[in-house]
Tab-separated table of C-alpha atoms and ligand atoms in Angstrom:
chain	number	residue	atom	x	y	z
A	88	MET	CA	7.871	65.427	-45.096
A	89	ALA	CA	9.787	62.675	-46.902
A	90	ASP	CA	8.459	59.109	-46.898
A	91	ARG	CA	10.734	56.907	-44.777
A	92	PHE	CA	11.680	53.268	-45.437
A	93	ASP	CA	14.335	50.814	-44.299
A	94	VAL	CA	15.358	50.119	-47.891
A	95	LEU	CA	14.642	52.032	-51.085
A	96	VAL	CA	15.226	49.958	-54.230
A	97	VAL	CA	15.633	51.888	-57.496
A	98	GLY	CA	14.729	49.637	-60.447
A	99	ALA	CA	12.020	46.974	-60.382
A	100	ARG	CA	13.068	44.250	-62.790
A	101	CYS	CA	14.972	41.011	-62.254
A	102	ALA	CA	17.354	42.469	-59.666
A	103	GLY	CA	15.138	45.030	-57.907
A	104	SER	CA	11.823	43.234	-57.530
A	105	PRO	CA	13.176	39.934	-56.143
A	106	LEU	CA	15.322	41.888	-53.674
A	107	ALA	CA	12.295	43.918	-52.566
A	108	THR	CA	10.335	40.669	-52.151
A	109	MET	CA	13.037	38.996	-50.067
A	110	LEU	CA	13.487	42.035	-47.797
A	111	ALA	CA	9.766	42.679	-47.341
A	112	ARG	CA	9.266	39.031	-46.385
A	113	LYS	CA	11.843	39.566	-43.652
A	114	GLY	CA	9.710	42.363	-42.258
A	115	LEU	CA	11.662	45.353	-43.572
A	116	ARG	CA	9.851	48.445	-44.814
A	117	VAL	CA	10.726	48.489	-48.489
A	118	CYS	CA	9.877	50.837	-51.331
A	119	VAL	CA	10.704	49.949	-54.943
A	120	VAL	CA	10.581	52.695	-57.562
A	121	ASP	CA	10.974	52.453	-61.321
A	122	ARG	CA	10.688	55.098	-63.995
A	123	SER	CA	9.111	52.563	-66.417
A	124	LYS	CA	5.459	51.837	-66.853
A	125	PHE	CA	4.796	48.104	-66.387
A	126	PRO	CA	4.370	45.721	-68.126
A	127	SER	CA	7.141	46.802	-70.473
A	128	GLU	CA	10.163	45.420	-72.236
A	129	VAL	CA	13.802	45.981	-71.488
A	130	PRO	CA	16.334	45.382	-74.268
A	131	SER	CA	17.333	41.814	-73.493
A	132	THR	CA	16.908	38.272	-74.689
A	133	HIS	CA	16.025	36.017	-71.795
A	134	GLY	CA	17.460	32.541	-71.557
A	135	ILE	CA	17.595	32.027	-67.793
A	136	GLN	CA	20.287	29.576	-66.640
A	137	PRO	CA	19.100	26.825	-64.258
A	138	THR	CA	21.047	28.441	-61.405
A	139	GLY	CA	18.873	31.547	-61.823
A	140	VAL	CA	15.704	29.461	-62.128
A	141	SER	CA	16.620	27.828	-58.790
A	142	VAL	CA	16.581	31.265	-57.166
A	143	LEU	CA	13.204	31.985	-58.795
A	144	ASP	CA	12.001	28.649	-57.457
A	145	ARG	CA	13.052	29.501	-53.899
A	146	LEU	CA	11.296	32.843	-54.358
A	147	GLY	CA	8.118	30.999	-55.368
A	148	ALA	CA	8.050	32.386	-58.925
A	149	VAL	CA	8.355	29.206	-60.978
A	150	ASP	CA	4.670	28.196	-60.825
A	151	ARG	CA	3.813	31.640	-62.155
A	152	ILE	CA	6.393	31.276	-64.902
A	153	ARG	CA	4.923	27.901	-65.888
A	154	ALA	CA	1.496	29.502	-66.048
A	155	THR	CA	2.760	31.873	-68.767
A	156	GLY	CA	3.110	28.914	-71.127
A	157	ALA	CA	6.913	29.116	-71.290
A	158	PRO	CA	8.087	25.491	-71.501
A	159	ALA	CA	10.734	24.131	-69.133
A	160	ILE	CA	13.902	23.771	-71.206
A	161	ASP	CA	15.788	20.580	-70.462
A	162	ARG	CA	17.405	19.808	-73.836
A	163	GLY	CA	19.281	21.676	-76.523
A	164	SER	CA	22.218	21.884	-78.826
A	165	PHE	CA	25.365	23.891	-79.422
A	166	ARG	CA	27.032	24.413	-82.787
A	167	LEU	CA	30.450	25.934	-83.414
A	168	ASN	CA	30.914	25.714	-87.198
A	169	ASP	CA	31.389	21.972	-87.809
A	170	VAL	CA	31.439	21.076	-84.100
A	171	PHE	CA	27.948	20.082	-82.989
A	172	VAL	CA	26.741	18.732	-79.668
A	173	GLU	CA	23.257	17.695	-78.554
A	174	PHE	CA	22.208	18.057	-74.940
A	175	ASP	CA	19.675	15.274	-74.817
A	176	ASP	CA	17.727	13.376	-72.161
A	177	ARG	CA	20.755	11.233	-71.357
A	178	LEU	CA	22.409	14.205	-69.657
A	179	ARG	CA	19.528	14.341	-67.133
A	180	LEU	CA	20.026	18.086	-66.917
A	181	VAL	CA	17.182	18.939	-64.569
A	182	GLU	CA	18.265	16.216	-62.160
A	183	ARG	CA	21.850	17.468	-62.206
A	184	PHE	CA	21.157	21.209	-62.088
A	185	GLY	CA	18.093	21.072	-59.865
A	186	SER	CA	16.085	23.212	-62.329
A	187	PRO	CA	15.479	23.507	-66.053
A	188	MET	CA	16.159	26.671	-68.016
A	189	TYR	CA	13.324	28.993	-68.954
A	190	CYS	CA	13.073	31.620	-71.659
A	191	VAL	CA	10.405	34.104	-70.575
A	192	ARG	CA	9.944	37.470	-72.283
A	193	ARG	CA	10.948	40.308	-70.025
A	194	VAL	CA	7.585	41.987	-70.526
A	195	THR	CA	6.127	38.926	-68.784
A	196	LEU	CA	8.852	38.046	-66.282
A	197	ASP	CA	9.383	41.544	-64.910
A	198	GLN	CA	5.656	42.145	-64.326
A	199	LEU	CA	5.375	38.838	-62.508
A	200	LEU	CA	8.334	39.691	-60.260
A	201	LEU	CA	6.946	43.154	-59.571
A	202	ASP	CA	3.575	41.659	-58.572
A	203	MET	CA	5.368	39.389	-56.118
A	204	ALA	CA	7.159	42.356	-54.532
A	205	ALA	CA	3.833	44.139	-54.020
A	206	GLU	CA	2.236	40.982	-52.583
A	207	ALA	CA	5.164	40.619	-50.164
A	208	GLY	CA	4.349	44.074	-48.793
A	209	ALA	CA	6.846	46.287	-50.618
A	210	GLU	CA	5.505	49.644	-51.679
A	211	VAL	CA	5.699	49.779	-55.469
A	212	ARG	CA	5.929	53.091	-57.316
A	213	THR	CA	6.264	52.802	-61.084
A	214	GLU	CA	6.511	55.669	-63.588
A	215	SER	CA	8.586	57.416	-60.978
A	216	ALA	CA	12.114	58.387	-61.986
A	217	VAL	CA	14.819	58.961	-59.407
A	218	THR	CA	16.426	62.296	-60.201
A	219	GLY	CA	18.762	62.885	-57.285
A	220	LEU	CA	20.301	61.434	-54.139
A	221	LEU	CA	19.731	62.869	-50.673
A	222	GLU	CA	22.875	62.989	-48.561
A	223	HIS	CA	23.722	63.892	-45.014
A	224	GLY	CA	27.336	64.105	-43.876
A	225	GLY	CA	28.568	62.136	-46.921
A	226	VAL	CA	26.036	59.346	-46.382
A	227	VAL	CA	23.243	58.673	-48.887
A	228	THR	CA	19.962	58.965	-47.007
A	229	GLY	CA	17.377	58.719	-49.788
A	230	VAL	CA	16.388	59.857	-53.257
A	231	GLU	CA	14.605	62.669	-55.025
A	232	THR	CA	11.720	61.809	-57.346
A	233	ALA	CA	9.317	64.026	-59.270
A	234	ALA	CA	6.691	63.099	-56.661
A	235	GLY	CA	8.929	64.172	-53.787
A	236	PRO	CA	11.793	62.856	-51.661
A	237	ILE	CA	11.946	59.345	-50.205
A	238	THR	CA	14.341	58.587	-47.365
A	239	ALA	CA	15.721	55.196	-46.366
A	240	SER	CA	18.471	53.651	-44.273
A	241	LEU	CA	19.831	52.098	-47.474
A	242	VAL	CA	19.435	52.998	-51.152
A	243	VAL	CA	19.876	50.078	-53.563
A	244	GLY	CA	20.659	50.862	-57.195
A	245	ALA	CA	19.056	48.060	-59.199
A	246	ASP	CA	18.566	50.494	-62.032
A	247	GLY	CA	20.436	48.772	-64.798
A	248	PRO	CA	23.405	49.716	-66.972
A	249	SER	CA	22.637	53.445	-67.118
A	250	SER	CA	22.237	53.441	-63.328
A	251	ALA	CA	21.373	56.865	-61.986
A	252	VAL	CA	22.349	55.739	-58.482
A	253	ALA	CA	25.825	54.697	-59.701
A	254	ARG	CA	26.322	57.967	-61.532
A	255	MET	CA	25.102	60.156	-58.701
A	256	ALA	CA	27.016	58.216	-56.031
A	257	GLY	CA	30.179	58.514	-58.148
A	258	ALA	CA	30.732	54.741	-58.533
A	259	ARG	CA	33.717	54.275	-60.837
A	260	GLU	CA	33.968	51.596	-63.507
A	261	TYR	CA	36.860	49.164	-63.720
A	262	HIS	CA	38.046	46.387	-66.025
A	263	VAL	CA	36.023	47.983	-68.828
A	264	THR	CA	35.681	45.978	-72.067
A	265	GLU	CA	34.516	47.071	-75.494
A	266	PRO	CA	31.568	45.371	-77.227
A	267	GLY	CA	32.368	42.515	-79.596
A	268	ARG	CA	28.879	41.860	-80.997
A	269	LEU	CA	25.507	43.456	-81.573
A	270	PHE	CA	22.250	41.633	-80.919
A	271	LEU	CA	19.136	41.333	-83.082
A	272	TRP	CA	16.118	39.349	-82.001
A	273	ALA	CA	12.424	38.868	-82.657
A	274	TYR	CA	9.451	36.690	-81.762
A	275	PHE	CA	7.729	34.269	-84.107
A	276	GLU	CA	4.357	32.574	-84.204
A	277	GLY	CA	3.866	29.163	-85.803
A	278	ALA	CA	7.411	27.775	-85.440
A	279	ARG	CA	7.678	24.044	-86.152
A	280	GLU	CA	9.015	23.424	-82.655
A	281	THR	CA	7.458	24.401	-79.335
A	282	GLU	CA	9.076	21.878	-77.004
A	283	GLY	CA	11.588	22.940	-74.364
A	284	ARG	CA	14.826	22.983	-76.332
A	285	ILE	CA	17.437	25.733	-76.535
A	286	ARG	CA	19.720	26.282	-79.517
A	287	LEU	CA	23.058	28.022	-79.081
A	288	GLY	CA	25.785	28.436	-81.635
A	289	LYS	CA	28.202	30.382	-83.729
A	290	VAL	CA	28.776	29.923	-87.440
A	291	GLY	CA	31.391	32.066	-89.130
A	292	ASP	CA	31.108	35.409	-87.371
A	293	VAL	CA	27.466	35.174	-86.262
A	294	ALA	CA	26.370	33.820	-82.873
A	295	MET	CA	22.817	32.598	-82.191
A	296	LEU	CA	20.382	31.902	-79.343
A	297	ALA	CA	16.893	30.494	-79.945
A	298	ALA	CA	14.190	28.938	-77.776
A	299	PRO	CA	10.439	28.808	-77.301
A	300	THR	CA	9.138	31.475	-74.945
A	301	ASP	CA	5.865	32.380	-73.219
A	302	GLY	CA	2.606	33.110	-75.000
A	303	GLY	CA	3.201	30.383	-77.605
A	304	LEU	CA	5.970	32.432	-79.226
A	305	PHE	CA	9.463	31.453	-80.326
A	306	MET	CA	12.448	33.746	-79.744
A	307	ALA	CA	15.295	33.833	-82.248
A	308	ALA	CA	18.357	36.020	-81.687
A	309	VAL	CA	21.509	36.485	-83.726
A	310	ALA	CA	24.678	38.312	-82.735
A	311	PRO	CA	26.916	39.418	-85.587
A	312	SER	CA	30.259	41.070	-85.080
A	313	GLN	CA	30.481	44.791	-84.323
A	314	LEU	CA	32.728	44.863	-87.396
A	315	ASP	CA	29.569	44.236	-89.475
A	316	LYS	CA	27.458	46.687	-87.481
A	317	ASP	CA	26.699	49.149	-90.274
A	318	ARG	CA	25.484	46.412	-92.606
A	319	TYR	CA	23.194	44.862	-89.967
A	320	LEU	CA	21.857	48.197	-88.747
A	321	SER	CA	21.080	49.449	-92.244
A	322	ASP	CA	18.424	46.724	-92.549
A	323	ALA	CA	17.861	44.908	-89.266
A	324	SER	CA	15.004	42.808	-90.572
A	325	ARG	CA	17.156	41.444	-93.354
A	326	GLY	CA	20.111	41.138	-90.969
A	327	LEU	CA	18.089	38.912	-88.647
A	328	SER	CA	16.945	36.735	-91.556
A	329	ASP	CA	20.503	36.465	-92.895
A	330	GLY	CA	21.766	35.512	-89.461
A	331	ILE	CA	19.082	32.872	-88.978
A	332	ALA	CA	19.877	31.431	-92.416
A	333	GLN	CA	23.377	30.511	-91.148
A	334	PHE	CA	21.765	27.909	-88.893
A	335	GLU	CA	20.006	25.348	-91.048
A	336	ASP	CA	17.918	23.696	-88.329
A	337	LEU	CA	16.758	27.054	-86.962
A	338	ALA	CA	15.881	28.328	-90.438
A	339	ASP	CA	13.953	25.134	-91.037
A	340	LEU	CA	11.857	25.328	-87.884
A	341	LEU	CA	11.078	28.997	-88.562
A	342	ALA	CA	10.192	28.429	-92.237
A	343	PRO	CA	6.419	28.294	-91.638
A	344	ALA	CA	6.507	30.934	-88.878
A	345	THR	CA	5.494	34.595	-88.974
A	346	ARG	CA	7.368	37.305	-87.151
A	347	VAL	CA	5.289	39.044	-84.496
A	348	GLY	CA	6.339	42.627	-83.805
A	349	PRO	CA	9.555	44.453	-84.597
A	350	VAL	CA	13.142	43.251	-84.702
A	351	ARG	CA	14.851	44.347	-81.512
A	352	VAL	CA	18.408	45.625	-81.826
A	353	MET	CA	21.043	46.257	-79.183
A	354	ALA	CA	24.271	47.627	-80.576
A	355	ARG	CA	25.657	50.044	-78.007
A	356	TRP	CA	26.906	48.640	-74.721
A	357	HIS	CA	30.156	47.924	-72.912
A	358	GLY	CA	31.316	45.547	-70.180
A	359	TYR	CA	32.265	46.799	-66.705
A	360	PHE	CA	32.468	46.305	-62.999
A	361	ARG	CA	31.380	49.299	-60.925
A	362	GLU	CA	32.296	50.102	-57.354
A	363	ALA	CA	29.492	48.261	-55.635
A	364	THR	CA	28.920	50.092	-52.402
A	365	GLY	CA	29.559	53.263	-50.405
A	366	PRO	CA	28.018	55.038	-47.407
A	367	GLY	CA	24.265	54.391	-47.563
A	368	TRP	CA	24.175	52.794	-51.029
A	369	VAL	CA	24.805	49.558	-52.889
A	370	LEU	CA	24.481	48.506	-56.560
A	371	VAL	CA	23.105	45.153	-57.697
A	372	GLY	CA	22.503	43.502	-61.094
A	373	ASP	CA	23.510	45.436	-64.194
A	374	ALA	CA	23.823	48.637	-62.191
A	375	GLY	CA	27.023	47.206	-60.753
A	376	HIS	CA	28.308	44.805	-63.378
A	377	PHE	CA	27.651	43.998	-67.018
A	378	LYS	CA	29.271	41.435	-69.255
A	379	ASP	CA	28.961	40.401	-72.881
A	380	PRO	CA	25.472	38.842	-73.131
A	381	THR	CA	26.607	36.020	-75.464
A	382	PRO	CA	26.618	33.311	-72.731
A	383	GLY	CA	23.272	34.547	-71.298
A	384	GLN	CA	24.314	35.149	-67.684
A	385	GLY	CA	22.871	38.509	-66.608
A	386	ILE	CA	19.465	37.475	-65.289
A	387	ALA	CA	20.820	34.534	-63.292
A	388	ASP	CA	23.652	36.745	-62.021
A	389	ALA	CA	21.198	39.393	-60.858
A	390	LEU	CA	19.134	36.745	-59.050
A	391	ARG	CA	22.143	35.077	-57.425
A	392	GLN	CA	23.526	38.455	-56.362
A	393	VAL	CA	20.216	39.453	-54.832
A	394	GLU	CA	19.855	36.204	-52.917
A	395	LYS	CA	23.237	36.820	-51.331
A	396	LEU	CA	22.652	40.542	-50.766
A	397	ALA	CA	19.271	40.233	-49.002
A	398	PRO	CA	20.569	38.478	-45.839
A	399	ALA	CA	23.550	40.852	-45.706
A	400	ILE	CA	21.146	43.813	-45.655
A	401	VAL	CA	18.865	42.195	-43.065
A	402	GLU	CA	21.829	41.443	-40.829
A	403	GLY	CA	23.383	44.882	-41.357
A	404	LEU	CA	20.199	46.833	-40.667
A	405	GLY	CA	19.322	44.588	-37.759
A	406	GLY	CA	22.139	46.040	-35.668
A	407	GLY	CA	25.064	44.396	-37.436
A	408	ASP	CA	27.794	46.215	-39.297
A	409	LEU	CA	25.949	47.266	-42.500
A	410	ALA	CA	29.008	48.739	-44.221
A	411	GLY	CA	31.050	45.637	-43.389
A	412	GLN	CA	28.300	43.341	-44.683
A	413	LEU	CA	28.033	45.286	-47.933
A	414	ASP	CA	31.810	45.389	-48.409
A	415	ALA	CA	32.005	41.611	-47.952
A	416	TRP	CA	29.174	41.126	-50.448
A	417	ALA	CA	30.925	43.416	-52.954
A	418	ARG	CA	34.134	41.364	-52.683
A	419	TRP	CA	32.085	38.192	-53.242
A	420	ARG	CA	30.435	39.746	-56.322
A	421	ASP	CA	33.754	40.588	-57.923
A	422	GLU	CA	35.193	37.158	-57.213
A	423	ASP	CA	31.997	35.427	-58.358
A	424	ALA	CA	31.902	37.350	-61.633
A	425	TRP	CA	35.617	37.443	-62.450
A	426	GLU	CA	36.141	34.358	-64.593
A	427	MET	CA	32.747	34.489	-66.291
A	428	TYR	CA	33.398	38.113	-67.222
A	429	TRP	CA	36.443	37.193	-69.289
A	430	PHE	CA	34.878	33.983	-70.591
A	431	ALA	CA	31.921	36.041	-71.872
A	432	THR	CA	34.288	38.637	-73.342
A	433	ASP	CA	36.162	35.920	-75.247
A	434	LEU	CA	33.016	34.106	-76.335
A	435	GLY	CA	31.541	37.322	-77.707
A	436	ALA	CA	34.738	38.756	-79.205
A	437	SER	CA	34.270	39.963	-82.759
A	438	GLY	CA	35.744	37.886	-85.556
A	439	VAL	CA	35.596	34.214	-86.446
A	440	THR	CA	36.583	31.686	-83.796
A	441	SER	CA	40.221	30.659	-83.771
A	442	PRO	CA	40.800	27.073	-84.978
A	443	ILE	CA	42.569	26.534	-81.632
A	444	VAL	CA	39.340	27.276	-79.740
A	445	SER	CA	37.274	25.160	-82.170
A	446	GLN	CA	39.681	22.278	-81.608
A	447	MET	CA	39.419	22.700	-77.824
A	448	MET	CA	35.657	22.576	-78.138
A	449	ARG	CA	35.811	19.520	-80.434
A	450	ASP	CA	38.052	17.736	-77.923
A	451	LEU	CA	35.792	18.705	-75.057
A	452	VAL	CA	32.500	17.505	-76.507
A	453	SER	CA	34.031	14.313	-77.923
A	454	ARG	CA	34.212	13.070	-74.323
A	455	PRO	CA	30.951	11.836	-72.794
A	456	GLU	CA	31.126	14.235	-69.877
A	457	GLY	CA	32.363	17.133	-72.068
A	458	ALA	CA	28.947	18.430	-73.145
A	459	LEU	CA	27.875	18.436	-69.504
A	460	LYS	CA	31.075	20.287	-68.495
A	461	PHE	CA	30.279	23.011	-71.027
A	462	LEU	CA	26.784	23.446	-69.584
A	463	GLN	CA	28.197	23.427	-66.059
A	464	VAL	CA	30.410	26.351	-67.056
A	465	LEU	CA	27.385	28.231	-68.424
A	466	ASN	CA	25.497	27.403	-65.236
A	467	HIS	CA	28.246	28.865	-63.075
A	468	ASP	CA	28.888	25.453	-61.449
A	469	VAL	CA	32.358	24.951	-62.907
A	470	ARG	CA	34.868	27.728	-63.467
A	471	PRO	CA	35.809	28.301	-67.124
A	472	SER	CA	39.496	27.926	-66.175
A	473	LYS	CA	38.829	24.331	-65.072
A	474	VAL	CA	37.633	23.429	-68.564
A	475	PHE	CA	39.303	25.806	-71.022
A	476	LYS	CA	42.845	25.518	-69.684
A	477	PRO	CA	45.926	27.091	-71.308
A	478	SER	CA	47.357	23.545	-71.477
A	479	ALA	CA	44.368	22.507	-73.642
A	480	ALA	CA	45.030	25.469	-75.944
A	481	LEU	CA	48.661	24.391	-76.262
A	482	ARG	CA	47.638	20.805	-77.095
A	483	SER	CA	45.176	22.031	-79.749
A	484	PHE	CA	47.836	24.312	-81.196
A	485	ALA	CA	50.350	21.451	-81.389
A	486	ARG	CA	47.853	19.152	-83.062
A	487	LEU	CA	46.764	21.776	-85.635
A	488	ALA	CA	50.346	22.847	-86.370
A	489	VAL	CA	51.014	19.264	-87.467
A	490	THR	CA	47.802	18.675	-89.422
A	491	GLN	CA	47.575	22.187	-90.923
A	492	PRO	CA	51.184	23.378	-91.241
A	493	ARG	CA	50.230	26.051	-93.773
A	494	THR	CA	48.261	27.933	-91.130
A	495	ALA	CA	51.098	27.825	-88.580
A	496	ARG	CA	51.688	31.581	-88.675
A	497	GLN	CA	48.038	32.393	-87.918
A	498	LEU	CA	47.882	29.660	-85.276
A	499	THR	CA	50.961	31.084	-83.557
A	500	ALA	CA	49.374	34.552	-83.512
A	501	ASP	CA	46.143	33.090	-82.075
A	502	LEU	CA	48.031	31.204	-79.374
A	503	ARG	CA	49.966	34.347	-78.470
A	504	GLY	CA	46.638	36.170	-78.118
A	505	ILE	CA	45.153	33.470	-75.873
A	506	VAL	CA	48.214	33.244	-73.625
A	507	GLY	CA	48.685	37.031	-73.615
A	508	ASN	CA	45.106	37.584	-72.449
A	509	GLU	CA	45.532	35.008	-69.714
A	510	VAL	CA	48.720	36.625	-68.409
A	511	GLN	CA	47.240	40.117	-68.542
A	512	ARG	CA	44.078	39.085	-66.683
A	513	ARG	CA	46.004	37.308	-63.970
A	514	GLY	CA	47.869	40.568	-63.457
A	515	LEU	CA	44.608	42.542	-63.239
A	516	ARG	CA	42.954	40.265	-60.686
A	517	GLY	CA	42.297	42.115	-57.455
A	518	ARG	CA	43.825	45.309	-58.939
A	519	PRO	CA	41.004	47.344	-60.474
A	520	SER	CA	42.070	49.795	-63.168
A	521	PHE	CA	39.509	52.539	-62.778
A	522	GLU	CA	37.937	54.548	-65.553
A	523	VAL	CA	36.088	57.767	-65.147
A	524	ALA	CA	32.409	56.738	-65.305
A	525	ARG	CA	31.198	57.048	-68.864
A	526	SER	CA	28.353	59.392	-69.453
A	527	GLY	CA	25.299	57.497	-70.701
A	528	GLY	CA	27.242	54.352	-69.889
A	529	GLY	CA	24.237	52.149	-70.407
A	530	ARG	CA	22.953	50.268	-73.350
A	531	ALA	CA	20.923	51.764	-76.149
A	532	ALA	CA	18.275	49.788	-77.950
A	533	GLU	CA	16.207	50.239	-81.050
A	534	LEU	CA	13.080	48.587	-82.335
A	535	VAL	CA	13.090	48.164	-86.086
A	536	SER	CA	9.951	47.094	-87.892
B	707	LIG	C1	21.064	42.180	-75.941
B	707	LIG	C2	21.038	41.547	-74.579
B	707	LIG	C3	20.713	40.218	-74.451
B	707	LIG	C4	20.712	39.631	-73.192
B	707	LIG	N1	20.381	38.308	-73.099
B	707	LIG	C5	20.364	37.702	-71.894
B	707	LIG	C6	19.988	36.335	-71.783
B	707	LIG	O1	19.649	35.652	-72.764
B	707	LIG	N2	20.015	35.784	-70.536
B	707	LIG	C7	20.387	36.494	-69.435
B	707	LIG	O2	20.421	35.929	-68.340
B	707	LIG	N3	20.721	37.801	-69.511
B	707	LIG	C8	20.715	38.419	-70.708
B	707	LIG	N4	21.042	39.734	-70.803
B	707	LIG	C9	21.395	40.463	-69.560
B	707	LIG	C10	20.142	40.920	-68.806
B	707	LIG	O3	19.303	41.638	-69.666
B	707	LIG	C11	20.522	41.821	-67.641
B	707	LIG	O4	21.593	41.264	-66.926
B	707	LIG	C12	19.329	42.055	-66.725
B	707	LIG	O5	18.357	42.787	-67.391
B	707	LIG	C13	19.732	42.808	-65.462
B	707	LIG	O6	18.570	43.172	-64.750
B	707	LIG	P1	18.527	44.440	-63.800
B	707	LIG	O7	17.280	44.311	-63.004
B	707	LIG	O8	19.836	44.574	-63.091
B	707	LIG	O9	18.456	45.721	-64.777
B	707	LIG	P2	17.357	46.144	-65.854
B	707	LIG	O10	16.643	44.951	-66.354
B	707	LIG	O11	18.058	47.003	-66.843
B	707	LIG	O12	16.307	47.029	-65.034
B	707	LIG	C14	16.654	48.303	-64.563
B	707	LIG	C15	15.389	49.100	-64.238
B	707	LIG	O13	15.786	50.314	-63.618
B	707	LIG	C16	14.923	51.328	-64.049
B	707	LIG	N5	15.594	52.641	-63.906
B	707	LIG	C17	16.695	53.086	-64.544
B	707	LIG	N6	16.995	54.327	-64.162
B	707	LIG	C18	16.035	54.700	-63.267
B	707	LIG	C19	15.790	55.887	-62.543
B	707	LIG	N7	16.570	56.966	-62.652
B	707	LIG	N8	14.709	55.927	-61.719
B	707	LIG	C20	13.896	54.839	-61.605
B	707	LIG	N9	14.093	53.697	-62.276
B	707	LIG	C21	15.142	53.625	-63.104
B	707	LIG	C22	14.646	51.001	-65.513
B	707	LIG	O14	13.424	51.597	-65.925
B	707	LIG	C23	14.562	49.477	-65.466
B	707	LIG	O15	13.225	49.056	-65.314
B	707	LIG	C24	21.057	40.369	-72.034
B	707	LIG	C25	21.379	41.726	-72.161
B	707	LIG	C26	21.367	42.318	-73.412
B	707	LIG	C27	21.730	43.759	-73.517
């Protein structure tokens, strides 16, 4: 006899566990299964945008996050070569966004979210891999696990980039993008700074993210270009140090610190949308969509998606039109993610930043509200197209063509690229170009001591 639930959630991290919590609190019979043993890491840095923290707050998770020692992040800075902007107290970020950022290690965050799902009444089964889908008349009716079948009215794939549910349900990928960067990160003890400040930046062809995290540790991540992959992978420890050295203030605050544990590396990934739903199944979080991690969106996206999906499921299973609810949610997801997907792709593209983009950024942050606008884009409050407009690129081009006439040829090529991308993406909107699902389409991580 198979166990029977209303909803079976595959994957118990920042998409799966909050969804299980929300549904169980609404009285649904929920089972959440994960092949991992918890607590455990997943290959990811973990700056959580305020919009994601707001969801965690509504879930009741923020007090638990505070108890981990992770400081609330309400200040920071962004560097793009010689363009530098401080996000200081004058921006009143928490007041404006409703929440601070947090940077909590996934080994800590995911356990805490899983505990909440269990407390809400969801049945939690870890170290239990889903190996197959049960179907009846073309409708998914449950899953196979090593411990036996589990049936449910709805199967949710919250099982990350290498989603077994997506693969087995035949969800196709569309708008696929190639990786621009690889990511190296580690934790440090004894950093000069422990207050809640985030550092973001790109110097030359290396991007950076750094912030204090839970347990009194400091997280530093660098993202060199995929073009330099072999060099960075041949000695990741040295690669991380070289990357950090590009950012003087970061190098300075880490000077007295000691690295704790290995350097984490993530080099193999790609960006995609996946068909989000079909008869008896739906995908949420990275299982359904993944974008370049450079702007740090994935955790907040997963949380926002889940908060929108939970009421659709409750309504659909409560006698409403479940398929219609899920289809509407899937359309919302694509629309919600569209602009940020391409913004992230551009931000993380390999190569040095075009002088046109640097000039746009310089112009933006030279205005008092510009720094805030940039953060509002990262927080999903303002669409990238409202801030980084083609007209601004044209103005920057015109200005640079006058002040740096010798680079006119390169500037013209850059402008063509920017405008060409814009035109192509407008043409793609609402018209998915499907790819056959890639085998092993997920990310692959390494730990390098
Ligand atoms: C290098 C890197 C840096 C990043 N940095 C940031 C950042 O700073 N900020 C941010 O917001 N986002 C960041 N992200 C994105 C973020 O990591 C993801 O968006 C987020 O992890 C998505 O969560 P999820 O729950 O959908 O999937 P996951 O966290 O991948 O969880 C999926 C779970 O499913 C389980 N699973 C898989 N297959 C099966 C199966 N067959 N049976 C049972 N269980 C299964 C896995 O064990 C896993 O526990 C980064 C990503 C990468 C790669």
